[in-house]
PDB file of C-alpha atoms in Angstrom:
ATOM      1  CA  MET C   1      26.715   0.501  -0.061  1.00  0.00           C
ATOM      2  CA  THR C   2      29.834   2.212  -1.343  1.00  0.00           C
ATOM      3  CA  ASP C   3      30.589   5.894  -0.703  1.00  0.00           C
ATOM      4  CA  SER C   4      30.051   6.581  -4.396  1.00  0.00           C
ATOM      5  CA  ARG C   5      26.490   5.316  -4.014  1.00  0.00           C
ATOM      6  CA  GLY C   6      25.578   7.411  -1.026  1.00  0.00           C
ATOM      7  CA  PRO C   7      22.193   9.079  -1.574  1.00  0.00           C
ATOM      8  CA  ASP C   8      23.630  12.575  -1.980  1.00  0.00           C
ATOM      9  CA  ALA C   9      26.255  11.376  -4.467  1.00  0.00           C
ATOM     10  CA  LEU C  10      23.618   9.569  -6.507  1.00  0.00           C
ATOM     11  CA  ILE C  11      21.474  12.703  -6.679  1.00  0.00           C
ATOM     12  CA  ARG C  12      24.461  14.792  -7.799  1.00  0.00           C
ATOM     13  CA  ARG C  13      25.103  12.408 -10.683  1.00  0.00           C
ATOM     14  CA  ALA C  14      21.495  11.643 -11.629  1.00  0.00           C
ATOM     15  CA  GLY C  15      19.954  15.080 -11.229  1.00  0.00           C
ATOM     16  CA  ARG C  16      17.739  16.709  -8.612  1.00  0.00           C
ATOM     17  CA  PRO C  17      14.315  15.250  -7.864  1.00  0.00           C
ATOM     18  CA  ASP C  18      11.251  17.325  -8.683  1.00  0.00           C
ATOM     19  CA  PRO C  19       8.608  17.507  -5.923  1.00  0.00           C
ATOM     20  CA  ASP C  20       6.036  18.590  -8.512  1.00  0.00           C
ATOM     21  CA  ARG C  21       6.485  15.122 -10.016  1.00  0.00           C
ATOM     22  CA  ASP C  22       5.978  13.412  -6.647  1.00  0.00           C
ATOM     23  CA  GLN C  23       9.733  12.845  -6.264  1.00  0.00           C
ATOM     24  CA  HIS C  24      10.888  12.875  -2.632  1.00  0.00           C
ATOM     25  CA  PHE C  25      13.976  10.701  -2.316  1.00  0.00           C
ATOM     26  CA  LEU C  26      15.063   9.102   0.928  1.00  0.00           C
ATOM     27  CA  VAL C  27      18.572  10.355   1.781  1.00  0.00           C
ATOM     28  CA  ASP C  28      19.000   9.335   5.431  1.00  0.00           C
ATOM     29  CA  ASP C  29      21.558   6.510   5.424  1.00  0.00           C
ATOM     30  CA  ARG C  30      20.304   5.113   8.715  1.00  0.00           C
ATOM     31  CA  VAL C  31      16.745   4.743   7.479  1.00  0.00           C
ATOM     32  CA  LEU C  32      17.923   3.339   4.140  1.00  0.00           C
ATOM     33  CA  ASP C  33      19.988   0.747   6.000  1.00  0.00           C
ATOM     34  CA  ARG C  34      17.094  -0.268   8.249  1.00  0.00           C
ATOM     35  CA  ILE C  35      14.368  -0.675   5.655  1.00  0.00           C
ATOM     36  CA  PRO C  36      15.602  -4.004   4.189  1.00  0.00           C
ATOM     37  CA  THR C  37      16.009  -5.444   7.697  1.00  0.00           C
ATOM     38  CA  TYR C  38      12.274  -5.158   8.296  1.00  0.00           C
ATOM     39  CA  ALA C  39      11.868  -7.875   5.650  1.00  0.00           C
ATOM     40  CA  GLU C  40      14.333 -10.326   7.216  1.00  0.00           C
ATOM     41  CA  ALA C  41      11.591 -12.876   7.894  1.00  0.00           C
ATOM     42  CA  PHE C  42      10.436 -12.792   4.261  1.00  0.00           C
ATOM     43  CA  ASP C  43      11.682 -14.602   1.165  1.00  0.00           C
ATOM     44  CA  ARG C  44      13.955 -12.049  -0.497  1.00  0.00           C
ATOM     45  CA  SER C  45      15.078 -14.190  -3.412  1.00  0.00           C
ATOM     46  CA  HIS C  46      13.374 -11.759  -5.820  1.00  0.00           C
ATOM     47  CA  VAL C  47      12.565  -8.310  -4.461  1.00  0.00           C
ATOM     48  CA  LEU C  48      10.332  -5.870  -6.319  1.00  0.00           C
ATOM     49  CA  GLU C  49      11.006  -2.156  -5.825  1.00  0.00           C
ATOM     50  CA  VAL C  50       8.496   0.454  -7.012  1.00  0.00           C
ATOM     51  CA  GLY C  51       9.883   3.958  -7.520  1.00  0.00           C
ATOM     52  CA  ALA C  52      13.656   3.536  -7.497  1.00  0.00           C
ATOM     53  CA  GLY C  53      14.577   7.140  -8.198  1.00  0.00           C
ATOM     54  CA  THR C  54      18.380   7.388  -8.175  1.00  0.00           C
ATOM     55  CA  GLY C  55      18.872   3.934  -6.652  1.00  0.00           C
ATOM     56  CA  ALA C  56      19.843   4.631  -3.019  1.00  0.00           C
ATOM     57  CA  LEU C  57      17.464   1.959  -1.713  1.00  0.00           C
ATOM     58  CA  THR C  58      18.141  -0.258  -4.733  1.00  0.00           C
ATOM     59  CA  ASP C  59      21.789  -0.420  -3.696  1.00  0.00           C
ATOM     60  CA  ARG C  60      20.836  -1.636  -0.218  1.00  0.00           C
ATOM     61  CA  LEU C  61      18.363  -4.160  -1.586  1.00  0.00           C
ATOM     62  CA  LEU C  62      21.081  -5.740  -3.705  1.00  0.00           C
ATOM     63  CA  ASP C  63      22.937  -6.503  -0.462  1.00  0.00           C
ATOM     64  CA  HIS C  64      19.917  -8.373   0.925  1.00  0.00           C
ATOM     65  CA  ALA C  65      18.294  -9.985  -2.111  1.00  0.00           C
ATOM     66  CA  ASP C  66      19.334 -12.549  -4.696  1.00  0.00           C
ATOM     67  CA  ARG C  67      17.597 -10.551  -7.415  1.00  0.00           C
ATOM     68  CA  VAL C  68      15.932  -7.145  -7.607  1.00  0.00           C
ATOM     69  CA  THR C  69      13.479  -5.813 -10.161  1.00  0.00           C
ATOM     70  CA  THR C  70      12.947  -2.083  -9.921  1.00  0.00           C
ATOM     71  CA  VAL C  71      10.246  -0.028 -11.624  1.00  0.00           C
ATOM     72  CA  GLU C  72      10.928   3.649 -12.356  1.00  0.00           C
ATOM     73  CA  ARG C  73       8.548   5.926 -14.263  1.00  0.00           C
ATOM     74  CA  ASP C  74      11.043   8.709 -15.024  1.00  0.00           C
ATOM     75  CA  ARG C  75      12.922   7.945 -18.248  1.00  0.00           C
ATOM     76  CA  GLU C  76      16.055   9.845 -17.265  1.00  0.00           C
ATOM     77  CA  TYR C  77      16.305   8.166 -13.878  1.00  0.00           C
ATOM     78  CA  ALA C  78      15.687   4.764 -15.433  1.00  0.00           C
ATOM     79  CA  ALA C  79      18.514   5.406 -17.909  1.00  0.00           C
ATOM     80  CA  PHE C  80      20.748   6.506 -15.022  1.00  0.00           C
ATOM     81  CA  LEU C  81      19.970   3.324 -13.096  1.00  0.00           C
ATOM     82  CA  ARG C  82      20.894   1.172 -16.084  1.00  0.00           C
ATOM     83  CA  GLU C  83      24.239   2.943 -16.338  1.00  0.00           C
ATOM     84  CA  GLU C  84      24.938   3.154 -12.592  1.00  0.00           C
ATOM     85  CA  PHE C  85      24.101  -0.513 -11.965  1.00  0.00           C
ATOM     86  CA  SER C  86      25.354  -1.910 -15.277  1.00  0.00           C
ATOM     87  CA  GLU C  87      27.465  -4.596 -13.582  1.00  0.00           C
ATOM     88  CA  GLU C  88      24.571  -5.851 -11.459  1.00  0.00           C
ATOM     89  CA  ILE C  89      22.346  -5.875 -14.535  1.00  0.00           C
ATOM     90  CA  ALA C  90      24.973  -7.803 -16.508  1.00  0.00           C
ATOM     91  CA  ASP C  91      25.221 -10.324 -13.668  1.00  0.00           C
ATOM     92  CA  GLY C  92      21.466 -10.898 -13.792  1.00  0.00           C
ATOM     93  CA  ARG C  93      20.932  -9.529 -10.282  1.00  0.00           C
ATOM     94  CA  LEU C  94      19.049  -6.381 -11.275  1.00  0.00           C
ATOM     95  CA  THR C  95      16.349  -5.603 -13.816  1.00  0.00           C
ATOM     96  CA  VAL C  96      15.238  -2.022 -14.451  1.00  0.00           C
ATOM     97  CA  ILE C  97      11.743  -1.523 -15.869  1.00  0.00           C
ATOM     98  CA  GLN C  98      10.944   1.956 -17.149  1.00  0.00           C
ATOM     99  CA  GLY C  99       7.243   2.659 -16.886  1.00  0.00           C
ATOM    100  CA  ASP C 100       4.286   3.511 -14.702  1.00  0.00           C
ATOM    101  CA  ALA C 101       3.854   1.049 -11.829  1.00  0.00           C
ATOM    102  CA  LEU C 102       0.107   1.148 -12.396  1.00  0.00           C
ATOM    103  CA  ASP C 103       0.506  -0.086 -15.968  1.00  0.00           C
ATOM    104  CA  VAL C 104       3.609  -2.251 -16.314  1.00  0.00           C
ATOM    105  CA  GLU C 105       3.533  -6.001 -15.793  1.00  0.00           C
ATOM    106  CA  PHE C 106       5.232  -7.017 -12.563  1.00  0.00           C
ATOM    107  CA  PRO C 107       7.431 -10.121 -12.579  1.00  0.00           C
ATOM    108  CA  ALA C 108       6.837 -13.040 -10.214  1.00  0.00           C
ATOM    109  CA  TYR C 109       8.395 -11.513  -7.105  1.00  0.00           C
ATOM    110  CA  THR C 110       8.700 -12.866  -3.553  1.00  0.00           C
ATOM    111  CA  CYS C 111       8.692  -9.595  -1.604  1.00  0.00           C
ATOM    112  CA  CYS C 112       8.180  -5.895  -2.316  1.00  0.00           C
ATOM    113  CA  ILE C 113      10.330  -3.274  -0.582  1.00  0.00           C
ATOM    114  CA  SER C 114       9.756   0.303  -1.731  1.00  0.00           C
ATOM    115  CA  ASN C 115       9.671   3.985  -0.942  1.00  0.00           C
ATOM    116  CA  LEU C 116       6.407   4.440  -2.812  1.00  0.00           C
ATOM    117  CA  PRO C 117       5.569   7.632  -4.711  1.00  0.00           C
ATOM    118  CA  TYR C 118       2.955   9.050  -2.343  1.00  0.00           C
ATOM    119  CA  GLY C 119       0.610  10.263  -5.043  1.00  0.00           C
ATOM    120  CA  VAL C 120      -0.070   6.695  -6.199  1.00  0.00           C
ATOM    121  CA  SER C 121       0.639   4.808  -2.972  1.00  0.00           C
ATOM    122  CA  SER C 122      -2.966   3.663  -2.538  1.00  0.00           C
ATOM    123  CA  GLU C 123      -3.324   2.456  -6.134  1.00  0.00           C
ATOM    124  CA  VAL C 124       0.026   0.642  -6.061  1.00  0.00           C
ATOM    125  CA  THR C 125      -0.747  -0.957  -2.703  1.00  0.00           C
ATOM    126  CA  PHE C 126      -4.029  -2.382  -3.916  1.00  0.00           C
ATOM    127  CA  ARG C 127      -2.310  -3.686  -6.994  1.00  0.00           C
ATOM    128  CA  LEU C 128       0.214  -5.482  -4.773  1.00  0.00           C
ATOM    129  CA  LEU C 129      -2.040  -6.799  -2.011  1.00  0.00           C
ATOM    130  CA  PRO C 130      -4.014  -9.325  -4.113  1.00  0.00           C
ATOM    131  CA  ASP C 131      -0.672 -10.974  -5.001  1.00  0.00           C
ATOM    132  CA  ARG C 132      -0.453 -11.917  -1.294  1.00  0.00           C
ATOM    133  CA  GLU C 133       3.302 -11.430  -1.177  1.00  0.00           C
ATOM    134  CA  PRO C 134       4.925  -9.696   1.828  1.00  0.00           C
ATOM    135  CA  ALA C 135       5.949  -6.069   1.610  1.00  0.00           C
ATOM    136  CA  VAL C 136       7.796  -3.295   3.416  1.00  0.00           C
ATOM    137  CA  LEU C 137       6.561   0.047   2.094  1.00  0.00           C
ATOM    138  CA  MET C 138       6.941   3.750   2.878  1.00  0.00           C
ATOM    139  CA  TYR C 139       3.802   5.911   3.156  1.00  0.00           C
ATOM    140  CA  GLN C 140       2.665   9.237   4.456  1.00  0.00           C
ATOM    141  CA  LEU C 141       2.194   8.746   8.200  1.00  0.00           C
ATOM    142  CA  GLU C 142      -1.512   9.570   8.158  1.00  0.00           C
ATOM    143  CA  PHE C 143      -2.127   6.981   5.441  1.00  0.00           C
ATOM    144  CA  ALA C 144      -0.101   4.357   7.338  1.00  0.00           C
ATOM    145  CA  GLU C 145      -2.042   4.998  10.539  1.00  0.00           C
ATOM    146  CA  ARG C 146      -5.325   4.532   8.690  1.00  0.00           C
ATOM    147  CA  MET C 147      -4.096   1.249   7.227  1.00  0.00           C
ATOM    148  CA  ALA C 148      -3.275  -0.119  10.689  1.00  0.00           C
ATOM    149  CA  ALA C 149      -6.235   1.381  12.593  1.00  0.00           C
ATOM    150  CA  GLU C 150      -8.536  -0.754  14.730  1.00  0.00           C
ATOM    151  CA  PRO C 151     -12.340  -0.603  14.931  1.00  0.00           C
ATOM    152  CA  GLY C 152     -13.666   2.142  17.163  1.00  0.00           C
ATOM    153  CA  THR C 153     -10.787   4.545  16.499  1.00  0.00           C
ATOM    154  CA  SER C 154     -10.984   7.770  14.514  1.00  0.00           C
ATOM    155  CA  ASP C 155      -8.491   6.515  11.896  1.00  0.00           C
ATOM    156  CA  TYR C 156     -10.429   3.305  11.207  1.00  0.00           C
ATOM    157  CA  GLY C 157     -12.212   3.240   7.889  1.00  0.00           C
ATOM    158  CA  ARG C 158     -12.547   1.726   4.459  1.00  0.00           C
ATOM    159  CA  LEU C 159      -8.757   1.671   3.991  1.00  0.00           C
ATOM    160  CA  SER C 160      -8.267  -0.223   7.268  1.00  0.00           C
ATOM    161  CA  VAL C 161     -10.811  -2.905   6.368  1.00  0.00           C
ATOM    162  CA  ALA C 162      -9.541  -3.359   2.813  1.00  0.00           C
ATOM    163  CA  THR C 163      -5.859  -3.567   3.797  1.00  0.00           C
ATOM    164  CA  GLN C 164      -6.450  -5.892   6.732  1.00  0.00           C
ATOM    165  CA  HIS C 165      -8.530  -8.148   4.497  1.00  0.00           C
ATOM    166  CA  TYR C 166      -5.259  -9.128   2.838  1.00  0.00           C
ATOM    167  CA  ALA C 167      -2.528  -8.720   5.436  1.00  0.00           C
ATOM    168  CA  ASP C 168      -1.416  -8.027   8.977  1.00  0.00           C
ATOM    169  CA  VAL C 169      -0.323  -4.384   9.132  1.00  0.00           C
ATOM    170  CA  GLU C 170       2.556  -3.136  11.300  1.00  0.00           C
ATOM    171  CA  LEU C 171       3.803   0.437  11.451  1.00  0.00           C
ATOM    172  CA  VAL C 172       7.473  -0.258  12.167  1.00  0.00           C
ATOM    173  CA  GLU C 173       9.109   3.175  11.937  1.00  0.00           C
ATOM    174  CA  THR C 174       8.155   6.829  11.706  1.00  0.00           C
ATOM    175  CA  VAL C 175      10.356   8.902   9.385  1.00  0.00           C
ATOM    176  CA  PRO C 176      10.658  12.719   9.618  1.00  0.00           C
ATOM    177  CA  PRO C 177      10.583  15.058   6.602  1.00  0.00           C
ATOM    178  CA  GLU C 178      14.312  15.767   7.090  1.00  0.00           C
ATOM    179  CA  ALA C 179      15.099  12.238   5.891  1.00  0.00           C
ATOM    180  CA  PHE C 180      14.055  13.175   2.335  1.00  0.00           C
ATOM    181  CA  ASP C 181      15.262  15.449  -0.438  1.00  0.00           C
ATOM    182  CA  PRO C 182      13.292  17.533  -1.151  1.00  0.00           C
ATOM    183  CA  GLN C 183      11.485  17.434   2.163  1.00  0.00           C
ATOM    184  CA  PRO C 184       7.778  16.577   2.044  1.00  0.00           C
ATOM    185  CA  ARG C 185       5.374  18.578   4.181  1.00  0.00           C
ATOM    186  CA  VAL C 186       4.312  15.519   6.164  1.00  0.00           C
ATOM    187  CA  GLU C 187       5.839  12.798   8.290  1.00  0.00           C
ATOM    188  CA  SER C 188       6.233   9.373   6.771  1.00  0.00           C
ATOM    189  CA  ALA C 189       6.152   5.807   8.054  1.00  0.00           C
ATOM    190  CA  VAL C 190       7.490   2.393   7.115  1.00  0.00           C
ATOM    191  CA  VAL C 191       4.802  -0.296   7.108  1.00  0.00           C
ATOM    192  CA  ARG C 192       5.301  -4.052   7.082  1.00  0.00           C
ATOM    193  CA  LEU C 193       2.547  -6.063   5.388  1.00  0.00           C
ATOM    194  CA  THR C 194       2.475  -9.783   6.151  1.00  0.00           C
ATOM    195  CA  PRO C 195      -0.046 -11.548   3.912  1.00  0.00           C
ATOM    196  CA  ARG C 196      -2.636 -13.884   5.368  1.00  0.00           C
ATOM    197  CA  GLU C 197      -5.996 -15.309   4.475  1.00  0.00           C
ATOM    198  CA  PRO C 198      -8.842 -13.596   6.340  1.00  0.00           C
ATOM    199  CA  ASP C 199     -10.506 -15.592   9.110  1.00  0.00           C
ATOM    200  CA  TYR C 200     -13.874 -15.082   7.429  1.00  0.00           C
ATOM    201  CA  GLU C 201     -15.329 -15.782   3.999  1.00  0.00           C
ATOM    202  CA  VAL C 202     -16.908 -13.402   1.522  1.00  0.00           C
ATOM    203  CA  GLY C 203     -19.252 -14.538  -1.193  1.00  0.00           C
ATOM    204  CA  ASP C 204     -18.064 -11.895  -3.655  1.00  0.00           C
ATOM    205  CA  GLU C 205     -14.901  -9.941  -2.888  1.00  0.00           C
ATOM    206  CA  GLN C 206     -15.718  -6.959  -5.094  1.00  0.00           C
ATOM    207  CA  PHE C 207     -19.189  -6.679  -3.615  1.00  0.00           C
ATOM    208  CA  PHE C 208     -17.638  -6.855  -0.126  1.00  0.00           C
ATOM    209  CA  PHE C 209     -15.356  -3.906  -0.921  1.00  0.00           C
ATOM    210  CA  ASP C 210     -18.225  -1.941  -2.494  1.00  0.00           C
ATOM    211  CA  PHE C 211     -20.401  -2.597   0.559  1.00  0.00           C
ATOM    212  CA  VAL C 212     -17.665  -1.416   2.942  1.00  0.00           C
ATOM    213  CA  LYS C 213     -17.053   1.677   0.790  1.00  0.00           C
ATOM    214  CA  ALA C 214     -20.762   2.480   0.793  1.00  0.00           C
ATOM    215  CA  LEU C 215     -21.202   2.243   4.551  1.00  0.00           C
ATOM    216  CA  PHE C 216     -18.139   4.355   5.302  1.00  0.00           C
ATOM    217  CA  THR C 217     -19.539   7.199   3.207  1.00  0.00           C
ATOM    218  CA  GLN C 218     -22.108   7.361   6.027  1.00  0.00           C
ATOM    219  CA  ARG C 219     -19.779   6.645   8.918  1.00  0.00           C
ATOM    220  CA  ARG C 220     -21.625   8.997  11.299  1.00  0.00           C
ATOM    221  CA  LYS C 221     -24.954   7.302  10.601  1.00  0.00           C
ATOM    222  CA  THR C 222     -26.214   4.087  12.101  1.00  0.00           C
ATOM    223  CA  VAL C 223     -25.690   0.946  10.033  1.00  0.00           C
ATOM    224  CA  ARG C 224     -29.447   0.879   9.415  1.00  0.00           C
ATOM    225  CA  ASN C 225     -29.425   4.319   7.799  1.00  0.00           C
ATOM    226  CA  ALA C 226     -26.082   3.777   6.083  1.00  0.00           C
ATOM    227  CA  ILE C 227     -27.435   0.714   4.274  1.00  0.00           C
ATOM    228  CA  ARG C 228     -30.634   2.535   3.301  1.00  0.00           C
ATOM    229  CA  ASN C 229     -28.813   5.624   2.034  1.00  0.00           C
ATOM    230  CA  THR C 230     -26.127   3.956  -0.097  1.00  0.00           C
ATOM    231  CA  GLY C 231     -27.814   1.435  -2.363  1.00  0.00           C
ATOM    232  CA  HIS C 232     -26.558   3.428  -5.360  1.00  0.00           C
ATOM    233  CA  ILE C 233     -22.972   2.791  -4.191  1.00  0.00           C
ATOM    234  CA  SER C 234     -23.238  -0.798  -2.986  1.00  0.00           C
ATOM    235  CA  GLY C 235     -25.386  -1.872  -5.927  1.00  0.00           C
ATOM    236  CA  LEU C 236     -28.401  -2.867  -3.803  1.00  0.00           C
ATOM    237  CA  ASP C 237     -31.794  -2.448  -5.479  1.00  0.00           C
ATOM    238  CA  ASP C 238     -33.704  -3.033  -2.238  1.00  0.00           C
ATOM    239  CA  PRO C 239     -31.708  -1.726   0.740  1.00  0.00           C
ATOM    240  CA  ASP C 240     -34.742  -2.057   3.034  1.00  0.00           C
ATOM    241  CA  ALA C 241     -34.797  -5.801   2.408  1.00  0.00           C
ATOM    242  CA  VAL C 242     -31.160  -5.950   3.506  1.00  0.00           C
ATOM    243  CA  VAL C 243     -31.970  -3.973   6.658  1.00  0.00           C
ATOM    244  CA  ASP C 244     -34.723  -6.475   7.430  1.00  0.00           C
ATOM    245  CA  ALA C 245     -32.273  -9.373   7.020  1.00  0.00           C
ATOM    246  CA  VAL C 246     -29.383  -7.982   9.110  1.00  0.00           C
ATOM    247  CA  ASP C 247     -29.134  -8.748  12.815  1.00  0.00           C
ATOM    248  CA  GLU C 248     -30.999  -6.039  14.745  1.00  0.00           C
ATOM    249  CA  ALA C 249     -28.089  -5.645  17.188  1.00  0.00           C
ATOM    250  CA  LEU C 250     -25.842  -4.446  14.384  1.00  0.00           C
ATOM    251  CA  LEU C 251     -28.233  -1.940  12.875  1.00  0.00           C
ATOM    252  CA  SER C 252     -27.883   0.541  15.740  1.00  0.00           C
ATOM    253  CA  LYS C 253     -24.073   0.551  15.559  1.00  0.00           C
ATOM    254  CA  ARG C 254     -21.974   2.851  13.387  1.00  0.00           C
ATOM    255  CA  PRO C 255     -19.735   1.581  10.563  1.00  0.00           C
ATOM    256  CA  GLY C 256     -16.548   2.648  12.355  1.00  0.00           C
ATOM    257  CA  ASP C 257     -17.317   0.262  15.226  1.00  0.00           C
ATOM    258  CA  LEU C 258     -17.570  -2.862  13.067  1.00  0.00           C
ATOM    259  CA  ALA C 259     -14.688  -5.326  12.668  1.00  0.00           C
ATOM    260  CA  PRO C 260     -13.836  -6.591   9.158  1.00  0.00           C
ATOM    261  CA  GLU C 261     -15.431  -9.975   9.876  1.00  0.00           C
ATOM    262  CA  THR C 262     -18.689  -8.209  10.796  1.00  0.00           C
ATOM    263  CA  PHE C 263     -18.632  -6.291   7.530  1.00  0.00           C
ATOM    264  CA  ALA C 264     -18.064  -9.614   5.762  1.00  0.00           C
ATOM    265  CA  ALA C 265     -21.027 -11.237   7.467  1.00  0.00           C
ATOM    266  CA  MET C 266     -23.310  -8.315   6.596  1.00  0.00           C
ATOM    267  CA  ALA C 267     -22.021  -8.195   3.018  1.00  0.00           C
ATOM    268  CA  ASN C 268     -22.804 -11.898   2.633  1.00  0.00           C
ATOM    269  CA  VAL C 269     -26.335 -11.273   3.896  1.00  0.00           C
ATOM    270  CA  ALA C 270     -26.746  -8.334   1.519  1.00  0.00           C
ATOM    271  CA  LEU C 271     -25.400 -10.368  -1.387  1.00  0.00           C
ATOM    272  CA  GLY C 272     -27.881 -13.129  -0.644  1.00  0.00           C
ATOM    273  CA  VAL C 273     -30.738 -10.647  -0.639  1.00  0.00           C
ATOM    274  CA  ARG C 274     -29.557  -9.116  -3.914  1.00  0.00           C
ATOM    275  CA  GLU C 275     -29.140 -12.488  -5.628  1.00  0.00           C
ATOM    276  CA  GLY C 276     -32.515 -13.618  -4.327  1.00  0.00           C
ATOM    277  CA  SER C 277     -34.205 -10.565  -5.782  1.00  0.00           C
ATOM    278  CA  GLU C 278     -32.507 -11.185  -9.136  1.00  0.00           C
ATOM    279  CA  ALA C 279     -33.546 -14.847  -9.285  1.00  0.00           C
TER     280      ALA C 279
END
């Protein structure tokens, strides 16, 4: 990083972020310097950045990666990035894509490192996770804690199961509001996602996610009642038949006490019942 690319200098040249447009830019040099180091064990030959803003993190990523592709929705900021980083673009080390990260086509990247726009952090994450590439991402602290939560804890839920289906989740740093401009009203956290294959199998991944979603809408109920009450969500025509097929020891538990592999086993049973009834 050069002094001219300090976060405050970049904001002065590019224009102030607008919190009403979900723009909270990281301006703490120490945090900006640390974020790329959390990906040291990953292949950083082509880093994807979602939500570049004025390029403070982009500048650091260029020091750690062979190539960087950055996606920025704001047209004016994207134009600024192309001007500010014109030499790196000319050298083939940086590509700036102007567009919505939920719509644009991502290149074949090897690692994603981003300060995600919080309003779309969930949608972007679940666009990235099926790629099974490693990532270091910034979230609201509450969201990060739910991603990493273990069964039996108050934070554990649908988000925990779905995220951990794809990756090991580590909350590596908590970041205070003062590290951003403008300051958000919440604390933030840096999360490292290391992809892995789950140690269980699911017969139908989408049905597995729908089944987990359904049961967590009834997280205070027993599994028996949760299955019976949510057939309209899980897509089960005969929830009672699923209850009859599930191990009795599980039916008295609550969804928040079940590990992802247990959800997978029950979802496979439910899928078998559903397919049998359709045969």
